[in-house]
Coordinates of C-alpha atoms and ligand atoms in Angstrom, one line a residue:
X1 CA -18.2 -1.4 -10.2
X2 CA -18.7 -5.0 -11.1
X3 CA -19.8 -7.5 -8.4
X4 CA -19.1 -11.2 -8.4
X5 CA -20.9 -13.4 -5.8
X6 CA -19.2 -16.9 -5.2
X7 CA -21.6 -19.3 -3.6
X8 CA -19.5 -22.1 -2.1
X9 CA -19.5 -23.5 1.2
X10 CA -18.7 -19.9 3.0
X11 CA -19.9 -17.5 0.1
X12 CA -18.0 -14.1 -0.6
X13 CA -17.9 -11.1 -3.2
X14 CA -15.4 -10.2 -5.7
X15 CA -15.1 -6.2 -6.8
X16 CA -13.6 -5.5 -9.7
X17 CA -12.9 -1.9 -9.9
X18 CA -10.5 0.3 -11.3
X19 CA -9.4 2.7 -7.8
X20 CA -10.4 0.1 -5.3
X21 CA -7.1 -0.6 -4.2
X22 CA -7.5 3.3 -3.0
X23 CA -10.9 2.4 -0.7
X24 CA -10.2 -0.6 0.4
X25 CA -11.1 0.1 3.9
X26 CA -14.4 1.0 3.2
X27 CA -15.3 -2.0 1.3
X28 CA -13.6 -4.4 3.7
X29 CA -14.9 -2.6 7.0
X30 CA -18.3 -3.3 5.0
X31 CA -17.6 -7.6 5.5
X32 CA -16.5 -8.2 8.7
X33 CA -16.2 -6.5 12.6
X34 CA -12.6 -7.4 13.0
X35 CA -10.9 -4.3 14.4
X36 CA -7.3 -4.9 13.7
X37 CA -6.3 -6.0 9.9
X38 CA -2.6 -7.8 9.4
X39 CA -1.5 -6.5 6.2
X40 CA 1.0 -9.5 4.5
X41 CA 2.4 -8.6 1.3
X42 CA 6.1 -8.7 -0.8
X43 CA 8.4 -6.4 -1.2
X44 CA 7.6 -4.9 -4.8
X45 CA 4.3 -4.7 -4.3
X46 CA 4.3 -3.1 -0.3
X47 CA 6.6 -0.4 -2.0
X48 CA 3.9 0.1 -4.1
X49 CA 0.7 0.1 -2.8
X50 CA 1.2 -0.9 0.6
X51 CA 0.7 2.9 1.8
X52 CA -2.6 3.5 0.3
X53 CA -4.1 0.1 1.8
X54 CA -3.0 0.4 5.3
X55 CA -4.2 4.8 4.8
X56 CA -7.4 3.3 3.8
X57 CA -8.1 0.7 6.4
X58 CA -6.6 3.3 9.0
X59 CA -9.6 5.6 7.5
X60 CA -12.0 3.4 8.0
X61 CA -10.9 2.5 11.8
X62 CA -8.9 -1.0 11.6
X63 CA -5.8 -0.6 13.7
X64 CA -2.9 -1.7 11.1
X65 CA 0.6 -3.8 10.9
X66 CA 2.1 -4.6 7.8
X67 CA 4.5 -7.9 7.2
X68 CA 6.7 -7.6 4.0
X69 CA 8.6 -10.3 2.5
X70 CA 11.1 -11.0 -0.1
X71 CA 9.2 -11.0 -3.4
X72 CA 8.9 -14.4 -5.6
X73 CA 8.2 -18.3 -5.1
X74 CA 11.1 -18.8 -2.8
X75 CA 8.9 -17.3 -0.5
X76 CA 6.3 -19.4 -0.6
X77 CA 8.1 -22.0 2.2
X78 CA 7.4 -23.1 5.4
X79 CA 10.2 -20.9 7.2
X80 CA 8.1 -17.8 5.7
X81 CA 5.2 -19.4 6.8
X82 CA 6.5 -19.2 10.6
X83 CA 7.6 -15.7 10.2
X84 CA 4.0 -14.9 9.1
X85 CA 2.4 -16.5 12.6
X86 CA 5.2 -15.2 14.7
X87 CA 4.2 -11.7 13.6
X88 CA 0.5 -12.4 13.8
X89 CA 1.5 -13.6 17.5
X90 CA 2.9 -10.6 17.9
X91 CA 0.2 -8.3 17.1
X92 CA -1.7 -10.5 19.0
X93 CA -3.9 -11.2 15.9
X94 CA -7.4 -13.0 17.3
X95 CA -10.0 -15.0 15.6
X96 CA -12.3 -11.9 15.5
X97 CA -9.4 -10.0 13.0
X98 CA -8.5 -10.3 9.6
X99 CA -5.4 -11.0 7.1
X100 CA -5.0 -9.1 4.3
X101 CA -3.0 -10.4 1.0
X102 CA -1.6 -8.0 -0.9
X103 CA 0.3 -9.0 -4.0
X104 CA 0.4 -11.5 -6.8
X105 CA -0.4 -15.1 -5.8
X106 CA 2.6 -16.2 -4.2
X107 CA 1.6 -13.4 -1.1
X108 CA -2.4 -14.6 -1.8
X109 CA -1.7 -18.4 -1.7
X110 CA 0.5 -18.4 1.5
X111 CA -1.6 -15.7 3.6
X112 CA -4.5 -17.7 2.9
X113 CA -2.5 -20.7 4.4
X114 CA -2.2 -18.5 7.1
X115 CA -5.6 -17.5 7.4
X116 CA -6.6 -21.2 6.8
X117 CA -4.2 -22.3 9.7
X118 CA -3.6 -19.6 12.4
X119 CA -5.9 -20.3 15.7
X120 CA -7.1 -23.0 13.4
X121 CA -8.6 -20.2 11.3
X122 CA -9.4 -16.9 10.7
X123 CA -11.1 -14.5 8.1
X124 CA -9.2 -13.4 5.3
X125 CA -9.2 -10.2 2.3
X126 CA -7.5 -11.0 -1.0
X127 CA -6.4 -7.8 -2.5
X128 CA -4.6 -9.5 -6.0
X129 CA -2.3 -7.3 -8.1
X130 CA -0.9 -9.7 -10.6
X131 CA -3.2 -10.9 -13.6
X132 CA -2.7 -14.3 -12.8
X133 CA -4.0 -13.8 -9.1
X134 CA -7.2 -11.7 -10.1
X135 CA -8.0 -14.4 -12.7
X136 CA -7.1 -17.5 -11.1
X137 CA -5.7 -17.4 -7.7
X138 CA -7.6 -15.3 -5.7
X139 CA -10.7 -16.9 -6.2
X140 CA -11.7 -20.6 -5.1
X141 CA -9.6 -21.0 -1.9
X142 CA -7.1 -23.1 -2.8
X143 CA -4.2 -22.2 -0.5
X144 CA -0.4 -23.6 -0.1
X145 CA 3.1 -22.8 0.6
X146 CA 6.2 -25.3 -0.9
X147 CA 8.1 -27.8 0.2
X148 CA 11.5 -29.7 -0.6
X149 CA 9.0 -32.8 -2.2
X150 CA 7.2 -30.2 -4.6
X151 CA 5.3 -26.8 -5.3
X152 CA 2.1 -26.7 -3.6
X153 CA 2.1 -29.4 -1.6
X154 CA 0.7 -28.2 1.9
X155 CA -2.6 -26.3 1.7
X156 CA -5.7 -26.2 2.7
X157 CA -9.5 -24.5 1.2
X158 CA -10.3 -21.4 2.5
X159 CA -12.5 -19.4 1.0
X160 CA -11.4 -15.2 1.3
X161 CA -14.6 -13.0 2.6
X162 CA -13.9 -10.4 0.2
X163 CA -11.8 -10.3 -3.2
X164 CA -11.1 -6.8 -4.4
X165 CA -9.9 -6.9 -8.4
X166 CA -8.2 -3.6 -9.2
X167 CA -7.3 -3.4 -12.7
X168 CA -4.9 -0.1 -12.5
X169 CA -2.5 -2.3 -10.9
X170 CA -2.1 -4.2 -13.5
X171 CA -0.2 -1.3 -15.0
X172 CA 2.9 -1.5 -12.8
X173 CA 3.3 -5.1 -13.4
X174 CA 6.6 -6.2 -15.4
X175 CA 5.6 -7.1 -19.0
X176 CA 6.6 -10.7 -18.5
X177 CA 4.2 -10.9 -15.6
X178 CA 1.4 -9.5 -17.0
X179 CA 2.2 -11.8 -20.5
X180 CA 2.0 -14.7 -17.5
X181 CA -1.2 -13.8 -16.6
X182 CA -2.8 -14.0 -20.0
X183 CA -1.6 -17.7 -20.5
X184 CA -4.7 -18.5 -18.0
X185 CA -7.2 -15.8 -19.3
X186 CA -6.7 -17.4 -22.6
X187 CA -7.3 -20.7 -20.7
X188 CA -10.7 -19.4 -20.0
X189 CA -11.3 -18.7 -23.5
X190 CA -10.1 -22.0 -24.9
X191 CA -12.1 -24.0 -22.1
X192 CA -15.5 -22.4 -21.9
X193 CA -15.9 -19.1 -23.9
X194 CA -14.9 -18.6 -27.9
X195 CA -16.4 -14.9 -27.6
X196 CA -13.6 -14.7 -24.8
X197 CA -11.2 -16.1 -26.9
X198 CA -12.2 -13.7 -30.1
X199 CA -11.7 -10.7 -27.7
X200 CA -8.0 -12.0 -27.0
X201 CA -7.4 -12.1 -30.7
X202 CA -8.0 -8.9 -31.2
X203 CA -5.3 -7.5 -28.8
X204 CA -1.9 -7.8 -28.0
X205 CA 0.1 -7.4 -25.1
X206 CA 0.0 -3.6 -25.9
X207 CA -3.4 -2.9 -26.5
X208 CA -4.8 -5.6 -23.7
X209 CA -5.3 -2.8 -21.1
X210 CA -8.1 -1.3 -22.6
X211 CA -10.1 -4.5 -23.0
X212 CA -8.4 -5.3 -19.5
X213 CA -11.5 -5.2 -17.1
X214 CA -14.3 -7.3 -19.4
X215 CA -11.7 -10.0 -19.7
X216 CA -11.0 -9.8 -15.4
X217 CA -14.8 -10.2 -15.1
X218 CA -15.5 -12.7 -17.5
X219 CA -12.2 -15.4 -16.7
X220 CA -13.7 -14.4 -12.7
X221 CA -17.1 -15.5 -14.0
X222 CA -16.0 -19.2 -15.7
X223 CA -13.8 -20.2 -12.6
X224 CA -16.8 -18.7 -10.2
X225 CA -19.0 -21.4 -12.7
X226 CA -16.5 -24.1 -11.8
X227 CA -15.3 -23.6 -8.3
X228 CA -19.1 -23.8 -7.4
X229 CA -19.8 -27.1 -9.1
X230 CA -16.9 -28.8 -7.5
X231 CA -15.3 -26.4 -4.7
X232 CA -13.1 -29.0 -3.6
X233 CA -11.5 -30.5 -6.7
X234 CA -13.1 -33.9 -6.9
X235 CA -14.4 -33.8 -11.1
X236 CA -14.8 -30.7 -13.0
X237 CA -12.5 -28.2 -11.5
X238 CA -10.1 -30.5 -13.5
X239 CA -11.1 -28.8 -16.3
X240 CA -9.0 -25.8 -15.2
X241 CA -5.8 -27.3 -15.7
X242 CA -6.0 -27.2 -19.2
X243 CA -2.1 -26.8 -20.3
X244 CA -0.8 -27.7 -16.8
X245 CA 0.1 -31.3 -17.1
X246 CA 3.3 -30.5 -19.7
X247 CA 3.5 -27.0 -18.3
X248 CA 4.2 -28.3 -14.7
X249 CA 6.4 -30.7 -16.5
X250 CA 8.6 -27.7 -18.2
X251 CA 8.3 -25.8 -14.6
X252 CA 9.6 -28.8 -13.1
X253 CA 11.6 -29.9 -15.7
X254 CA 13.5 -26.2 -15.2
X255 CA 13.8 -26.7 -11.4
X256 CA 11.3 -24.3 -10.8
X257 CA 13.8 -21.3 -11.6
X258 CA 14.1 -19.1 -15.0
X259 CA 10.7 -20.7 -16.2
X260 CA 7.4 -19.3 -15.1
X261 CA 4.1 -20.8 -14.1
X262 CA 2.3 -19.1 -17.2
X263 CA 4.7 -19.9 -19.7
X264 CA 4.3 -23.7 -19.2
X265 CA 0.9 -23.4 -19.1
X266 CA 1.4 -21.8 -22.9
X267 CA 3.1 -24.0 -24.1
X268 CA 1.5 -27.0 -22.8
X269 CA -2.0 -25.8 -24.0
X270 CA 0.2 -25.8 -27.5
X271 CA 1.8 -28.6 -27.7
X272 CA -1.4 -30.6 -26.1
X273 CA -3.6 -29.0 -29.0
X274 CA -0.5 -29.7 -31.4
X275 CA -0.9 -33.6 -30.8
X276 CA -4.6 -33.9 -30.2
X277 CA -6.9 -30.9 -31.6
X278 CA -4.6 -29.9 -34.3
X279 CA -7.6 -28.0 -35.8
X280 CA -7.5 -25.5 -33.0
X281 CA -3.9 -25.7 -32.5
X282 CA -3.1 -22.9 -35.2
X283 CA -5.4 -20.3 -33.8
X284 CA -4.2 -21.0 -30.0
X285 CA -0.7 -20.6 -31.3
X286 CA -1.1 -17.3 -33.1
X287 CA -3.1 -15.7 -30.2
X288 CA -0.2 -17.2 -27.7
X289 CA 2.3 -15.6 -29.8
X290 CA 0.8 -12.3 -29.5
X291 CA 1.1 -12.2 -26.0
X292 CA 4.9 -12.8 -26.4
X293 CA 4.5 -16.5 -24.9
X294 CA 5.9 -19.7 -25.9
X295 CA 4.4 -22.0 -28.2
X296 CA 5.9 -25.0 -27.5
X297 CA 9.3 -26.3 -26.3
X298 CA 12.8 -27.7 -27.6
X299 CA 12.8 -30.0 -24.7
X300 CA 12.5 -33.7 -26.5
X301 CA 9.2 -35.1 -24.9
X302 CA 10.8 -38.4 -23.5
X303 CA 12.6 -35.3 -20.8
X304 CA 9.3 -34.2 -19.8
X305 CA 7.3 -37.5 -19.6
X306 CA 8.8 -38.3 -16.5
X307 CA 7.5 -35.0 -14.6
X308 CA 4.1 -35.8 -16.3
X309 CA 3.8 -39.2 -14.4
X310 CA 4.7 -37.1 -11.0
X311 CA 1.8 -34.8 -11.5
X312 CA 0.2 -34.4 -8.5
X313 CA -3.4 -34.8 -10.1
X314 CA -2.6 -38.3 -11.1
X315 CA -4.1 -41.1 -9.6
X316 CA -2.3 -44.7 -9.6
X317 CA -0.9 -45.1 -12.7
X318 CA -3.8 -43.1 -14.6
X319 CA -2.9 -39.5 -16.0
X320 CA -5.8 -36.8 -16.3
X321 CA -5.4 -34.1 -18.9
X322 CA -7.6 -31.9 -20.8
X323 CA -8.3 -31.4 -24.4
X324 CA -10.0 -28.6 -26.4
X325 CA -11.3 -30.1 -29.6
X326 CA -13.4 -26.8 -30.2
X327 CA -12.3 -23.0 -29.1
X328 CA -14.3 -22.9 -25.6
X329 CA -15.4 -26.6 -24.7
X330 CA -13.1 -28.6 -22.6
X331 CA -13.2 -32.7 -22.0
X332 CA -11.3 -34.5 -19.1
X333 CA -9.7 -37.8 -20.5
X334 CA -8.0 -40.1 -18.1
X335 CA -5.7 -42.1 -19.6
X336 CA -2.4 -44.5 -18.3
X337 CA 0.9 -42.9 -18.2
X338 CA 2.0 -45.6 -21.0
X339 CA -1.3 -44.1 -23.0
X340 CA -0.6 -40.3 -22.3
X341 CA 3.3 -41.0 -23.7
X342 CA 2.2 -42.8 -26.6
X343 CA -0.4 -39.5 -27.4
X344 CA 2.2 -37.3 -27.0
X345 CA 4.4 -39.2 -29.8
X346 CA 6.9 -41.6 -27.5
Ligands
NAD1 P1 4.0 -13.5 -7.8 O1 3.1 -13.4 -6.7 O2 5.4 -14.1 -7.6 O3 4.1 -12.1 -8.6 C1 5.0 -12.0 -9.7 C2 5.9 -10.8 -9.5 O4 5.2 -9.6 -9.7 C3 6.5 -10.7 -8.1 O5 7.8 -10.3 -8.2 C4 5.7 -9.5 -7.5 O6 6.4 -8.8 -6.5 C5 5.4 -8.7 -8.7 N1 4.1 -7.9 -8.6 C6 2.9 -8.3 -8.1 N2 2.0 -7.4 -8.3 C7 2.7 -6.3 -8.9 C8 2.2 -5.1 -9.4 N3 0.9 -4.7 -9.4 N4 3.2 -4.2 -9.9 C9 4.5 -4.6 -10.0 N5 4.9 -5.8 -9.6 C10 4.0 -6.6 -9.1 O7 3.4 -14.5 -9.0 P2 2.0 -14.7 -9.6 O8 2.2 -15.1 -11.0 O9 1.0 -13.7 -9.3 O10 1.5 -16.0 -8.8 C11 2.2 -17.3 -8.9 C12 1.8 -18.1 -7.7 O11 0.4 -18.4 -7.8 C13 2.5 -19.5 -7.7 O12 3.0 -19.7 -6.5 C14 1.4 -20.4 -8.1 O13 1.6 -21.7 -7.5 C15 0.2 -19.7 -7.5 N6 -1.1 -20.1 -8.0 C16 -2.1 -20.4 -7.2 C17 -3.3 -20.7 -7.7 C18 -4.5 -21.0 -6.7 O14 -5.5 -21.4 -7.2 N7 -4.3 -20.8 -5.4 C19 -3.6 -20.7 -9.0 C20 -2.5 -20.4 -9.9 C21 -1.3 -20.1 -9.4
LIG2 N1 -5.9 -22.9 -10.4 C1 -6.7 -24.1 -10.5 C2 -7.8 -24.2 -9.5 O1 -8.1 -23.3 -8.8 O2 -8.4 -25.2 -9.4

């Protein structure tokens, strides 16, 4: 097993072991004395897995309820959100018990609202089955559900007490899922580690697997690096949004529907590294390509400028985005939104 400790303000482990989805009880029962765990998970991923975690935490003596909802970001809303209390209420969940997300980071980032926000808080257990979540969204507490104004927008920080990685998931997942996941582990690579990177080059989405839990560990490690110089998004966390100014642009620009999270981060680190590293530009876009990603976009720039300047990360009329002018070192630059346009060729 490999152990990752995260040292922010309330500090937690993350396991990374192929199985552990299997022994979950053990290693839960092992951080906290709550007696009852409330198991909140989708549909795809309760059908799969959801009997082995609520057998394991039986074994090991929690008393067990399981809420299951409709699979995908639609899910991610307020009304879901009340659903999830009104159960808890139910099951007469206390502060001394503990939420347990099951699934990809839709399940992970609105339980941990829950968690965050129920009896003004209570512990929670991220169990992440989607790439994306074990590499990004399970760790560093950032929580949030949707609303009509935008994705994300309500949240809070709340740090899980356990994060249980558990790589043979990974092997139900869709293809497209698991190719969104590997947009941000390549994120890692191109913003702090070109050894990282190398290792992506030589795979493909077929042979990944094999390589699959060096790369969990290592794109855990950076954002472990980063979420504990700035847990509450103030400087360098920044730096993790390489690629996400134009790819929430695209997501945005496609309503949110048919477009996926990881496929604008793609091909924004592209077409950002197109413009303004072009000497990395051609090894991001061959390793992109290999995970069956985009590279870039037909939509004319002067479309997406508009989202850009609604970024959420913008302050007044300055934009933030990130550059990688070498494989594995990232700069912020804050620029206007007249300056950012003109960059990006308008
Ligand atoms: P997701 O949770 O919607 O999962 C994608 C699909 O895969 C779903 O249909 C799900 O049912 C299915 N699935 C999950 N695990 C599976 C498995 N092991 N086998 C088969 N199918 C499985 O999407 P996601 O890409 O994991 O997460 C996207 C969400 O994460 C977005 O809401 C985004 O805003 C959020 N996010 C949060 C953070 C953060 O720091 N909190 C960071 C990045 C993204
Ligand atoms: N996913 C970006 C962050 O955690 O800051």
């Amino acid at each position: 097993m490999k152990k990752i400790h995260v040292n922010t303000s309330c500090p937690y482990d993350v396991l990374i072991e192929r199985g552990a989805v299997k022994e979950c009880g053990k290693y839960i029962a092992e951080v906290t004395s709550a007696r009852k765990a409330a198991v909140i998970t989708d549909d795809t991923v309760g059908a799969l897995y959801g009997d082995t975690v609520v057998r394991s935490l039986e074994n090991s003596g929690f008393e067990c309820r399981v809420f299951t909802f409709p699979h995908g970001e639609q899910s991610k809303s307020l009304s879901n959100l009340g659903d999830i209390y009104d159960f808890l209420c139910e099951f007469n969940i206390t502060r001394s018990d503990i939420l347990i997300a099951l699934g990809g980071g839709v399940v992970g980032d609105i339980t941990g609202f829950a968690a965050a926000s129920y009896l003004r808080g209570i512990q929670f257990v991220q169990i992440p089955t989607t790439l994306l979540a074990q590499v990004d969204s399970s760790v560093g507490g950032k929580t949030a559900i949707d609303i009509k104004g935008g994705k994300n927008l309500v949240g809070a920080f709340k740090q899980p007490v356990l994060v249980l990685c558990d790589s043979d998931t990974l092997k139900t997942l869709p293809r497209d899922v698991l190719a969104d996941g590997m947009a941000e582990a390549i994120k890692y690579g191109m913003i702090r580690d070109s050894h990282l990177f190398e290792l992506f080059e030589k795979h493909d989405l077929d042979t990944v697997d094999e390589a699959m839990d060096d790369i969990v560990y290592t794109c855990i490690d950076i954002k472990r690096d980063v979420v504990e110089h700035d847990e509450f998004d103030r400087g360098e966390r920044m730096i993790l949004n390489f690629g996400h100014t134009l790819g929430h642009a695209l997501e945005a620009w496609h309503n949110y529907t048919d477009f996926t999270h990881g496929n604008g981060v793609a091909a924004g680190m592209c077409m950002i590294s197109d413009r303004l590293a072009p000497q990395v530009a051609g090894r991001l876009k061959k390793c992109i390509g290999a995970y069956e990603l985009p590279v870039g976009t037909d939509i004319p720039m002067n479309e997406l400028l508009p989202f850009c300047s609604k970024d959420k990360k913008r302050e007044s009329d300055m934009i933030n985005y990130i550059v990688c002018e070498e494989i594995g070192k990232a700069e912020i630059k804050k620029v206007t939104v007249s300056e950012f346009s003109r960059l990006m060729g308008e």
